[in-house]
Tab-separated table of C-alpha atoms and ligand atoms in Angstrom:
chain	number	residue	atom	x	y	z
A	18	MET	CA	0.000	0.000	0.000
A	19	THR	CA	1.374	3.404	-0.893
A	20	ASP	CA	-1.097	5.509	1.005
A	21	LEU	CA	-0.824	4.169	4.545
A	22	HIS	CA	-0.153	7.732	5.710
A	23	ARG	CA	-3.668	8.720	4.635
A	24	LEU	CA	-5.351	6.417	7.127
A	25	SER	CA	-6.933	7.795	10.267
A	26	ILE	CA	-5.724	6.313	13.540
A	27	ARG	CA	-8.915	4.273	13.801
A	28	GLU	CA	-8.372	2.866	10.314
A	29	MET	CA	-4.762	2.081	11.217
A	30	THR	CA	-5.767	0.203	14.367
A	31	GLU	CA	-8.417	-1.733	12.418
A	32	GLY	CA	-5.982	-2.598	9.626
A	33	LEU	CA	-3.376	-3.793	12.108
A	34	ALA	CA	-5.885	-5.839	14.093
A	35	SER	CA	-7.186	-7.552	10.958
A	36	ALA	CA	-3.646	-8.050	9.565
A	37	GLN	CA	-4.311	-6.027	6.397
A	38	PHE	CA	-0.829	-4.636	6.966
A	39	SER	CA	1.828	-4.959	9.653
A	40	SER	CA	3.330	-2.426	12.005
A	41	ARG	CA	6.642	-2.957	10.188
A	42	GLU	CA	4.991	-1.936	6.898
A	43	ILE	CA	3.517	1.239	8.380
A	44	THR	CA	6.719	2.085	10.221
A	45	GLU	CA	8.871	1.561	7.129
A	46	HIS	CA	6.404	3.625	5.141
A	47	TYR	CA	6.769	6.596	7.505
A	48	LEU	CA	10.562	6.199	7.757
A	49	LYS	CA	10.738	6.312	3.962
A	50	ARG	CA	8.602	9.434	3.860
A	51	ILE	CA	10.779	11.094	6.500
A	52	GLU	CA	13.888	10.237	4.496
A	53	LYS	CA	12.430	11.636	1.299
A	54	ILE	CA	10.424	14.629	2.466
A	55	ASP	CA	11.782	15.857	5.792
A	56	ALA	CA	14.789	17.545	4.186
A	57	GLN	CA	12.265	20.181	3.100
A	58	VAL	CA	10.214	20.311	6.309
A	59	LYS	CA	12.974	19.724	8.885
A	60	SER	CA	10.542	18.533	11.500
A	61	TYR	CA	12.727	15.832	13.063
A	62	VAL	CA	15.765	16.502	15.242
A	63	THR	CA	16.440	12.779	15.693
A	64	VAL	CA	15.022	9.852	13.730
A	65	THR	CA	15.341	6.455	15.428
A	66	PRO	CA	14.828	3.911	12.604
A	67	GLU	CA	16.424	0.862	14.262
A	68	GLN	CA	14.535	1.317	17.480
A	69	ALA	CA	11.320	2.011	15.566
A	70	LEU	CA	11.637	-1.167	13.501
A	71	ALA	CA	12.455	-3.238	16.588
A	72	GLU	CA	9.368	-1.815	18.329
A	73	ALA	CA	7.315	-2.486	15.182
A	74	ASP	CA	8.460	-6.125	15.062
A	75	ALA	CA	7.622	-6.544	18.735
A	76	ALA	CA	4.202	-5.022	18.035
A	77	ASP	CA	3.639	-7.400	15.118
A	78	ALA	CA	4.564	-10.384	17.304
A	79	LEU	CA	2.065	-9.230	19.903
A	80	LEU	CA	-0.624	-8.653	17.276
A	81	LYS	CA	-0.116	-12.229	16.067
A	82	ALA	CA	0.105	-13.860	19.461
A	83	GLY	CA	-2.816	-11.943	20.974
A	84	GLY	CA	-2.657	-9.525	23.880
A	85	ALA	CA	-2.147	-6.401	21.764
A	86	ASN	CA	-3.618	-3.059	22.813
A	87	VAL	CA	-5.786	-0.886	20.584
A	88	LEU	CA	-2.795	1.233	19.550
A	89	THR	CA	-0.223	-1.566	19.299
A	90	GLY	CA	1.917	-0.988	16.228
A	91	VAL	CA	0.810	2.585	15.432
A	92	PRO	CA	3.749	5.004	15.009
A	93	LEU	CA	4.133	8.457	16.567
A	94	ALA	CA	6.677	11.234	17.071
A	95	HIS	CA	7.584	12.836	20.397
A	96	LYS	CA	8.391	16.497	20.891
A	97	ASP	CA	12.072	16.672	21.818
A	98	ILE	CA	11.117	17.919	25.282
A	99	PHE	CA	10.106	14.423	26.475
A	100	CYS	CA	12.968	12.428	27.956
A	101	THR	CA	13.572	9.234	25.988
A	102	GLN	CA	15.865	6.611	27.466
A	103	GLY	CA	19.006	6.084	25.411
A	104	VAL	CA	17.962	8.697	22.856
A	105	LYS	CA	19.119	12.308	22.593
A	106	THR	CA	16.719	14.756	24.287
A	107	THR	CA	17.618	18.361	23.502
A	108	ALA	CA	14.631	20.652	24.147
A	109	GLY	CA	15.902	22.437	21.025
A	110	SER	CA	18.933	23.733	22.931
A	111	LYS	CA	22.677	23.638	22.412
A	112	ILE	CA	23.001	23.185	26.167
A	113	LEU	CA	21.386	19.722	25.845
A	114	ASP	CA	22.781	18.823	22.430
A	115	ASN	CA	24.835	16.026	24.019
A	116	PHE	CA	22.191	14.862	26.504
A	117	ILE	CA	21.105	11.236	26.269
A	118	SER	CA	18.349	10.704	28.769
A	119	PRO	CA	18.850	7.839	31.230
A	120	TYR	CA	15.087	7.404	31.646
A	121	ASP	CA	11.735	7.756	29.866
A	122	ALA	CA	9.238	10.514	30.610
A	123	THR	CA	5.981	9.043	31.913
A	124	VAL	CA	4.241	10.033	28.663
A	125	VAL	CA	6.891	8.165	26.677
A	126	ALA	CA	6.673	5.123	28.963
A	127	LYS	CA	2.873	5.124	28.663
A	128	ALA	CA	3.096	5.410	24.874
A	129	LYS	CA	5.426	2.400	24.827
A	130	ALA	CA	3.154	0.453	27.159
A	131	ALA	CA	0.246	1.207	24.819
A	132	GLY	CA	2.265	-0.390	22.002
A	133	LEU	CA	3.001	2.827	20.074
A	134	VAL	CA	6.144	2.864	17.931
A	135	THR	CA	8.448	5.890	18.262
A	136	LEU	CA	9.688	7.239	14.919
A	137	GLY	CA	11.870	9.904	16.514
A	138	LYS	CA	12.019	13.283	18.226
A	139	VAL	CA	10.715	16.461	16.646
A	140	ASN	CA	11.877	20.070	16.676
A	141	MET	CA	10.714	22.865	18.971
A	142	ASP	CA	11.573	26.335	20.162
A	143	GLU	CA	14.474	26.269	22.605
A	144	PHE	CA	13.090	25.149	25.980
A	145	ALA	CA	9.600	25.675	24.487
A	146	MET	CA	10.053	29.454	24.571
A	147	GLY	CA	8.647	30.867	21.389
A	148	SER	CA	5.871	30.845	18.839
A	149	THR	CA	7.718	29.987	15.632
A	150	SER	CA	10.131	27.102	16.357
A	151	GLU	CA	12.860	29.370	14.971
A	152	SER	CA	14.616	29.651	18.321
A	153	SER	CA	15.665	25.989	18.070
A	154	TYR	CA	19.429	25.454	18.069
A	155	PHE	CA	18.799	23.009	15.220
A	156	GLY	CA	17.294	25.615	12.911
A	157	ALA	CA	13.818	26.482	11.724
A	158	THR	CA	11.140	23.970	10.767
A	159	ALA	CA	8.971	24.737	7.722
A	160	ASN	CA	5.190	24.952	7.638
A	161	PRO	CA	4.020	22.179	5.267
A	162	TRP	CA	1.363	24.545	3.856
A	163	ALA	CA	3.959	27.095	2.755
A	164	LEU	CA	7.577	26.118	3.230
A	165	ASP	CA	8.740	29.709	3.676
A	166	HIS	CA	6.425	30.093	6.688
A	167	VAL	CA	6.839	28.924	10.258
A	168	PRO	CA	4.804	26.009	11.644
A	169	GLY	CA	4.210	27.940	14.878
A	170	GLY	CA	5.681	27.025	18.192
A	171	SER	CA	6.859	25.825	20.417
A	172	SER	CA	5.609	22.385	19.279
A	173	GLY	CA	6.307	23.325	15.646
A	174	GLY	CA	8.093	20.074	14.805
A	175	SER	CA	5.138	18.026	16.066
A	176	ALA	CA	2.710	20.081	13.988
A	177	ALA	CA	4.840	20.075	10.834
A	178	ALA	CA	5.525	16.326	11.069
A	179	VAL	CA	1.813	15.521	11.278
A	180	ALA	CA	0.773	18.077	8.635
A	181	ALA	CA	3.335	16.664	6.178
A	182	ASP	CA	2.279	13.084	7.021
A	183	LEU	CA	5.663	12.269	8.507
A	184	ALA	CA	3.907	10.900	11.615
A	185	PRO	CA	0.222	10.033	12.079
A	186	PHE	CA	0.132	11.924	15.380
A	187	ALA	CA	2.553	13.455	17.842
A	188	THR	CA	2.935	14.557	21.423
A	189	GLY	CA	3.283	18.228	22.256
A	190	THR	CA	3.442	20.442	25.314
A	191	ASP	CA	1.588	23.654	25.990
A	192	THR	CA	2.752	26.226	28.553
A	193	GLY	CA	1.106	29.227	26.929
A	194	GLY	CA	-0.259	27.909	23.642
A	195	SER	CA	2.418	25.619	22.266
A	196	ILE	CA	-0.010	22.866	21.236
A	197	ARG	CA	-2.923	25.034	20.092
A	198	GLN	CA	-1.037	27.703	18.125
A	199	PRO	CA	1.096	25.340	15.971
A	200	ALA	CA	-1.994	23.162	15.457
A	201	SER	CA	-3.751	26.316	14.247
A	202	PHE	CA	-0.864	27.333	11.952
A	203	CYS	CA	-0.644	23.829	10.436
A	204	GLY	CA	-4.345	22.981	10.103
A	205	LEU	CA	-4.424	20.330	12.847
A	206	THR	CA	-6.425	19.398	15.902
A	207	GLY	CA	-4.531	19.773	19.190
A	208	LEU	CA	-5.671	19.399	22.782
A	209	LYS	CA	-4.182	21.135	25.817
A	210	PRO	CA	-5.557	19.156	28.789
A	211	THR	CA	-6.465	20.411	32.255
A	212	TYR	CA	-3.363	21.043	34.363
A	213	GLY	CA	-2.703	17.781	36.205
A	214	ARG	CA	-4.372	15.446	33.687
A	215	VAL	CA	-1.120	14.327	32.021
A	216	SER	CA	2.062	13.629	33.965
A	217	ARG	CA	4.876	16.157	33.644
A	218	PHE	CA	7.476	13.647	34.876
A	219	GLY	CA	10.380	13.595	32.450
A	220	ILE	CA	9.218	16.629	30.490
A	221	ILE	CA	12.015	19.182	30.445
A	222	ALA	CA	10.574	21.960	32.571
A	223	TYR	CA	9.868	25.443	31.265
A	224	ALA	CA	7.281	26.932	33.672
A	225	SER	CA	6.138	24.130	35.944
A	226	SER	CA	2.818	25.620	37.081
A	227	LEU	CA	1.760	26.068	33.439
A	228	ASP	CA	3.349	23.151	31.520
A	229	GLN	CA	1.000	20.455	30.290
A	230	ALA	CA	1.349	17.780	27.588
A	231	GLY	CA	-1.242	16.763	25.032
A	232	PRO	CA	-1.922	15.194	21.632
A	233	MET	CA	-1.585	16.784	18.169
A	234	ALA	CA	-3.238	15.067	15.218
A	235	ARG	CA	-5.455	15.579	12.195
A	236	SER	CA	-8.778	15.081	13.937
A	237	ALA	CA	-10.406	15.064	17.363
A	238	GLU	CA	-10.840	11.319	16.947
A	239	ASP	CA	-7.101	10.818	16.374
A	240	CYS	CA	-6.368	13.066	19.382
A	241	ALA	CA	-8.734	11.001	21.526
A	242	TYR	CA	-6.746	7.845	20.780
A	243	LEU	CA	-3.463	9.444	21.828
A	244	MET	CA	-5.068	11.121	24.836
A	245	ASN	CA	-6.232	7.695	26.047
A	246	ALA	CA	-2.581	6.631	26.063
A	247	MET	CA	-1.208	9.833	27.663
A	248	ALA	CA	-3.636	10.741	30.453
A	249	GLY	CA	-3.587	9.502	34.009
A	250	HIS	CA	-2.318	9.982	37.525
A	251	ASP	CA	1.390	9.549	38.139
A	252	ALA	CA	2.923	9.306	41.590
A	253	LYS	CA	6.135	10.724	40.110
A	254	ASP	CA	4.439	14.093	39.416
A	255	SER	CA	2.997	15.614	42.570
A	256	THR	CA	0.802	17.973	40.535
A	257	SER	CA	-0.759	15.151	38.559
A	258	VAL	CA	-4.303	14.584	39.776
A	259	ASN	CA	-5.650	11.270	40.999
A	260	LYS	CA	-8.927	11.283	39.160
A	261	ASP	CA	-10.505	8.711	36.867
A	262	VAL	CA	-9.532	9.076	33.228
A	263	ASP	CA	-12.309	9.171	30.650
A	264	ASN	CA	-12.269	6.889	27.645
A	265	TYR	CA	-11.931	9.760	25.180
A	266	VAL	CA	-12.584	7.585	22.126
A	267	ALA	CA	-15.750	6.060	23.582
A	268	ASN	CA	-16.958	9.560	24.531
A	269	LEU	CA	-16.547	11.101	21.074
A	270	ASN	CA	-20.282	11.364	20.623
A	271	GLY	CA	-20.969	11.929	24.289
A	272	THR	CA	-21.737	15.650	24.189
A	273	SER	CA	-24.647	17.003	22.245
A	274	VAL	CA	-23.954	20.170	20.270
A	275	LYS	CA	-27.689	20.757	20.386
A	276	GLY	CA	-28.257	23.201	23.209
A	277	LEU	CA	-24.528	23.594	23.919
A	278	ARG	CA	-23.975	27.140	25.181
A	279	ILE	CA	-20.890	28.632	23.530
A	280	GLY	CA	-19.579	31.829	25.103
A	281	ILE	CA	-18.210	34.473	22.765
A	282	PRO	CA	-16.011	36.874	24.756
A	283	LYS	CA	-16.679	40.425	23.545
A	284	GLN	CA	-13.132	41.474	24.340
A	285	TYR	CA	-11.601	38.713	22.187
A	286	PHE	CA	-13.074	39.804	18.899
A	287	ASN	CA	-12.016	43.431	19.251
A	288	VAL	CA	-8.325	42.752	19.759
A	289	ALA	CA	-6.132	45.030	17.667
A	290	GLY	CA	-4.135	42.818	15.340
A	291	LEU	CA	-6.874	40.227	14.846
A	292	ASP	CA	-6.549	39.366	11.168
A	293	ALA	CA	-9.753	39.879	9.139
A	294	ASP	CA	-9.585	36.423	7.510
A	295	VAL	CA	-8.992	34.728	10.860
A	296	LYS	CA	-11.948	36.565	12.334
A	297	ALA	CA	-14.158	35.654	9.362
A	298	ARG	CA	-13.240	31.931	9.405
A	299	VAL	CA	-13.755	31.674	13.161
A	300	GLU	CA	-17.127	33.398	12.896
A	301	GLU	CA	-18.140	31.056	10.068
A	302	SER	CA	-17.238	28.048	12.206
A	303	LEU	CA	-19.338	29.433	15.053
A	304	LYS	CA	-22.214	29.930	12.651
A	305	LYS	CA	-21.823	26.301	11.616
A	306	LEU	CA	-21.941	25.188	15.256
A	307	GLU	CA	-25.033	27.344	15.680
A	308	ASP	CA	-26.626	25.578	12.699
A	309	MET	CA	-25.819	22.303	14.464
A	310	GLY	CA	-27.860	23.488	17.434
A	311	ALA	CA	-25.393	25.357	19.641
A	312	ILE	CA	-26.469	28.579	21.334
A	313	LEU	CA	-24.035	31.478	21.005
A	314	VAL	CA	-23.914	33.694	24.082
A	315	GLU	CA	-21.953	36.919	24.296
A	316	ILE	CA	-19.871	36.999	27.477
A	317	ASP	CA	-17.380	39.278	29.199
A	318	LEU	CA	-13.825	38.310	30.033
A	319	ASN	CA	-12.688	41.519	31.623
A	320	MET	CA	-9.131	40.486	32.384
A	321	THR	CA	-8.124	40.060	28.722
A	322	GLU	CA	-5.634	42.935	28.775
A	323	SER	CA	-3.749	41.341	31.672
A	324	TYR	CA	-3.050	37.985	30.005
A	325	VAL	CA	0.179	38.864	28.223
A	326	PRO	CA	1.885	40.833	31.044
A	327	THR	CA	0.867	38.274	33.681
A	328	TYR	CA	2.113	35.281	31.722
A	329	TYR	CA	5.323	37.027	30.696
A	330	LEU	CA	6.171	37.577	34.360
A	331	ILE	CA	5.172	34.217	35.793
A	332	ALA	CA	6.545	32.014	32.992
A	333	PRO	CA	10.011	33.643	32.921
A	334	ALA	CA	10.134	33.657	36.744
A	335	GLU	CA	9.574	29.911	36.841
A	336	ALA	CA	11.915	29.399	33.887
A	337	SER	CA	14.736	31.299	35.573
A	338	SER	CA	14.467	28.921	38.506
A	339	ASN	CA	14.063	25.750	36.407
A	340	LEU	CA	16.940	26.588	34.093
A	341	SER	CA	19.405	27.227	36.922
A	342	ARG	CA	20.166	23.486	36.822
A	343	TYR	CA	22.072	23.877	33.545
A	344	ASP	CA	25.381	24.849	35.065
A	345	GLY	CA	27.893	23.031	32.879
A	346	VAL	CA	28.752	20.715	35.768
A	347	ARG	CA	26.249	17.902	35.950
A	348	TYR	CA	25.203	17.309	32.347
A	349	GLY	CA	24.789	19.164	29.098
A	350	TYR	CA	27.106	21.608	27.391
A	351	ARG	CA	30.318	22.695	29.145
A	352	CYS	CA	32.499	25.544	27.865
A	353	GLU	CA	36.094	24.836	26.868
A	354	ASN	CA	39.006	25.515	29.195
A	355	PRO	CA	37.251	27.301	32.064
A	356	VAL	CA	39.700	29.244	34.221
A	357	ASP	CA	37.674	28.807	37.412
A	358	LEU	CA	34.207	27.785	38.599
A	359	MET	CA	32.547	31.155	37.926
A	360	ASP	CA	33.972	31.193	34.424
A	361	LEU	CA	32.644	27.653	33.887
A	362	TYR	CA	29.123	28.667	34.951
A	363	LYS	CA	29.113	31.922	33.050
A	364	ARG	CA	30.488	30.716	29.768
A	365	SER	CA	28.635	27.373	29.747
A	366	ARG	CA	25.354	29.250	30.169
A	367	SER	CA	26.189	32.151	27.830
A	368	GLU	CA	27.360	29.808	25.100
A	369	GLY	CA	24.756	27.113	25.751
A	370	PHE	CA	21.540	29.176	25.854
A	371	GLY	CA	20.175	31.113	22.881
A	372	PRO	CA	19.080	34.782	23.060
A	373	GLU	CA	15.358	34.235	23.797
A	374	VAL	CA	16.137	31.859	26.663
A	375	GLN	CA	18.690	34.303	28.078
A	376	ARG	CA	16.145	37.124	27.822
A	377	ARG	CA	13.607	35.147	29.832
A	378	ILE	CA	16.111	34.077	32.477
A	379	LEU	CA	17.008	37.754	32.930
A	380	ILE	CA	13.373	38.906	33.101
A	381	GLY	CA	12.499	36.106	35.499
A	382	THR	CA	15.464	36.660	37.753
A	383	TYR	CA	14.643	40.365	37.888
A	384	ALA	CA	10.988	39.714	38.743
A	385	LEU	CA	12.033	37.387	41.565
A	386	SER	CA	14.799	39.574	42.979
A	387	ALA	CA	14.488	40.912	46.522
A	388	GLY	CA	13.486	44.472	45.643
A	389	TYR	CA	10.960	43.590	42.917
A	390	TYR	CA	9.410	40.314	44.067
A	391	ASP	CA	6.273	41.940	45.554
A	392	ALA	CA	5.877	44.491	42.792
A	393	TYR	CA	6.094	41.974	39.948
A	394	TYR	CA	5.920	38.300	40.876
A	395	VAL	CA	3.437	38.485	43.754
A	396	LYS	CA	1.264	40.949	41.873
A	397	ALA	CA	1.245	38.717	38.802
A	398	GLN	CA	0.119	35.796	40.977
A	399	LYS	CA	-2.791	37.873	42.274
A	400	VAL	CA	-3.811	38.856	38.758
A	401	ARG	CA	-3.510	35.216	37.745
A	402	ARG	CA	-6.157	34.351	40.329
A	403	LEU	CA	-8.443	37.102	38.975
A	404	ILE	CA	-8.052	35.689	35.470
A	405	GLN	CA	-9.084	32.251	36.747
A	406	GLN	CA	-12.106	33.745	38.549
A	407	ASP	CA	-13.121	35.548	35.371
A	408	PHE	CA	-13.319	32.167	33.600
A	409	LEU	CA	-15.134	30.437	36.448
A	410	LYS	CA	-17.751	33.162	36.411
A	411	ALA	CA	-18.155	32.777	32.654
A	412	PHE	CA	-18.630	29.013	33.020
A	413	GLU	CA	-21.670	29.641	35.207
A	414	ALA	CA	-23.432	30.868	32.062
A	415	VAL	CA	-21.840	28.838	29.249
A	416	ASP	CA	-20.485	25.323	28.601
A	417	VAL	CA	-17.501	26.250	26.459
A	418	ILE	CA	-15.817	29.482	25.357
A	419	ALA	CA	-14.836	30.158	21.751
A	420	ALA	CA	-11.882	32.191	20.514
A	421	PRO	CA	-9.357	32.210	17.723
A	422	SER	CA	-6.234	30.237	18.697
A	423	ALA	CA	-4.049	33.001	17.305
A	424	PRO	CA	-4.754	36.475	15.935
A	425	THR	CA	-2.978	35.677	12.660
A	426	THR	CA	-2.043	32.787	10.423
A	427	ALA	CA	1.563	31.541	10.175
A	428	TYR	CA	4.341	34.151	9.936
A	429	LYS	CA	7.072	34.070	7.333
A	430	ILE	CA	10.312	32.426	8.411
A	431	GLY	CA	12.721	35.199	9.380
A	432	ALA	CA	9.945	37.770	9.868
A	433	ASN	CA	11.932	38.748	12.926
A	434	LEU	CA	9.108	39.925	15.128
A	435	SER	CA	10.214	41.943	18.132
A	436	PRO	CA	9.754	40.082	21.424
A	437	THR	CA	6.700	42.170	22.295
A	438	GLU	CA	5.094	41.589	18.885
A	439	MET	CA	5.647	37.876	19.306
A	440	TYR	CA	4.307	37.847	22.866
A	441	LEU	CA	1.145	39.689	21.764
A	442	GLY	CA	0.473	36.864	19.310
A	443	ASP	CA	-0.154	34.646	22.371
A	444	ILE	CA	-3.122	36.745	23.538
A	445	TYR	CA	-5.717	33.983	22.991
A	446	THR	CA	-3.839	31.059	24.482
A	447	LEU	CA	-2.024	32.237	27.645
A	448	ALA	CA	-5.002	32.630	29.977
A	449	VAL	CA	-5.970	28.979	29.605
A	450	ASN	CA	-2.623	27.949	31.110
A	451	LEU	CA	-2.761	30.623	33.808
A	452	ALA	CA	-6.153	29.218	34.853
A	453	GLY	CA	-5.152	25.556	34.309
A	454	LEU	CA	-8.107	24.942	31.965
A	455	PRO	CA	-8.325	22.565	28.980
A	456	ALA	CA	-8.678	23.900	25.427
A	457	ILE	CA	-8.618	22.548	21.902
A	458	ASN	CA	-7.747	23.896	18.460
A	459	ALA	CA	-9.698	22.764	15.410
A	460	PRO	CA	-8.959	23.744	11.800
A	461	VAL	CA	-11.788	25.835	10.328
A	462	GLY	CA	-10.556	27.018	6.938
A	463	PHE	CA	-7.897	29.098	5.254
A	464	ASP	CA	-6.884	32.730	4.766
A	465	LYS	CA	-6.379	34.416	1.392
A	466	ASP	CA	-2.877	32.886	1.136
A	467	ASN	CA	-4.187	29.357	1.753
A	468	LEU	CA	-2.751	29.230	5.285
A	469	PRO	CA	-4.836	27.372	7.898
A	470	VAL	CA	-6.999	29.150	10.485
A	471	GLY	CA	-7.911	27.598	13.839
A	472	LEU	CA	-10.868	27.843	16.201
A	473	GLN	CA	-10.137	27.447	19.906
A	474	LEU	CA	-12.694	26.023	22.314
A	475	ILE	CA	-11.931	26.449	26.010
A	476	GLY	CA	-13.642	24.141	28.491
A	477	ASN	CA	-14.141	24.020	32.234
A	478	TYR	CA	-11.835	21.808	34.306
A	479	TRP	CA	-11.737	18.119	33.241
A	480	SER	CA	-13.904	18.714	30.174
A	481	GLU	CA	-11.468	17.098	27.701
A	482	SER	CA	-14.129	14.602	26.595
A	483	GLN	CA	-16.592	17.396	25.949
A	484	LEU	CA	-14.102	19.431	23.891
A	485	LEU	CA	-13.062	16.408	21.810
A	486	SER	CA	-16.691	15.453	21.321
A	487	VAL	CA	-17.790	18.905	20.134
A	488	VAL	CA	-14.910	19.104	17.664
A	489	HIS	CA	-15.528	15.508	16.547
A	490	GLN	CA	-19.133	16.314	15.696
A	491	TYR	CA	-18.082	19.498	13.899
A	492	GLN	CA	-15.617	17.365	11.925
A	493	GLN	CA	-18.348	14.866	11.040
A	494	THR	CA	-20.124	17.582	9.069
A	495	THR	CA	-17.157	19.598	7.758
A	496	ASP	CA	-13.968	18.573	5.953
A	497	TRP	CA	-11.347	21.168	6.959
A	498	HIS	CA	-9.455	18.556	9.002
A	499	THR	CA	-9.136	16.292	5.954
A	500	LYS	CA	-7.370	18.917	3.807
A	501	ARG	CA	-3.743	18.146	3.112
A	502	ALA	CA	-0.825	20.358	2.195
A	503	ALA	CA	0.717	19.664	-1.216
A	504	ILE	CA	3.838	18.208	0.364
A	505	ALA	CA	1.733	15.672	2.273
A	506	GLU	CA	0.351	14.464	-1.063
A	507	GLU	CA	3.857	13.548	-2.242
A	508	ASN	CA	4.553	9.862	-2.200
A	509	ALA	CA	7.787	8.402	-0.956
B	620	LIG	N1	4.587	31.262	22.884
B	620	LIG	C1	4.546	31.115	24.314
B	620	LIG	C2	5.919	31.392	24.880
B	620	LIG	O1	6.753	31.778	24.155
B	620	LIG	C3	4.053	29.751	24.703
B	620	LIG	C4	5.080	28.679	24.616
B	620	LIG	C5	4.627	27.370	25.163
B	620	LIG	O2	3.436	27.115	25.316
B	620	LIG	N2	5.591	26.534	25.476
B	620	LIG	O3	6.185	31.239	26.043
């Protein structure tokens, strides 16, 4: 079969279970595509063909002998922020370019236990700080829809790999939008779960109170399959919550769109910089949901103006603390010929971290310093609570909240946005992380340049099933999620 990469995850699991094809065939098919096409997309930092084929053979043996799981033999790619035992784990940074993880992140271990086959590790902004994937030490990744555009970030490699059919689905992480925004830029479905739903153990930390991992795929259905493998309590992550996990696949039709109250925040649709095409496509998708029976309700989210400043204090503050462990002593990059210990610290960190990471360490350290802690960090924490309360109040009147995922479509590679311009592009995603809520991006059309536009639906705590179900039903009556970039149509 030459078109194995066109199958949905459900079709793949059915084909494997009925021996229409083997895991080795699918895995080889994707490895061939990566070899042929990824030179243009540059989504992978590390491809692990031998390991993948060994895992595929083990999956095939299990499929034959009985005892296979639903996902046994299906391939995936991991964002290079998840620790993978025996395989390089870089977080897109020079400082970890030589780091081979001695253990698996819980998400990686769960994926293996579910029988998934790892194709390799995909590119990202350095330490997940960014919105374009250009800050990676390994260079920019291309957007499969227009190779001179960025795939978004920080999970840009995950998004590009899936959009170019170089992996059927991929893991991502989202601290301030890093699953939803690249999914939006690349025409994919991506779910950021409730904080605590997926274990953070073995995920290289950026801002620990905001970081959360989730699935990126073509459809809500595909996301549900991966979410089933990723979610769950983990004693190794004290912020992971001990709460029953839904069967996201079984629940795909569990929420009725009929009567669903969708909140439309007034403030969100008057943001300066909201692109006219993005606004139009999002409004069309809401109209479609209304035709399906949803009730659109205008709501207020009064804290909108505080999202960007609050996040860009709290996230760098946590990052400055998390990244203090990269000292050139224990692991990672070490400068050459240090004259003394201070020189070793200084030069290892100056040479090992890129400019955006250094900027955030400086901002964070400043915000946490003795004289400014109350004025900046403590104040930001108070505003963070107000942002959460704003959402909780809104959820008294509505079931979900709709927004664009990003004010624009994908930027050009090298557009060289100033830091503040780039940070403002996160306006629609940051608050979800500050409040710890789940949210999903769904593709809803294209702009005048044929670049994908995404709709974001934000849910109340633990409403992952509801979000996946609403998007699934939208995708049953629309075909935006089935559109493929020209490069994905190329055969290997
Ligand atoms: N773009 C945001 C940032 O630069 C979000 C990144 C993320 O979610 N990891 O911090």
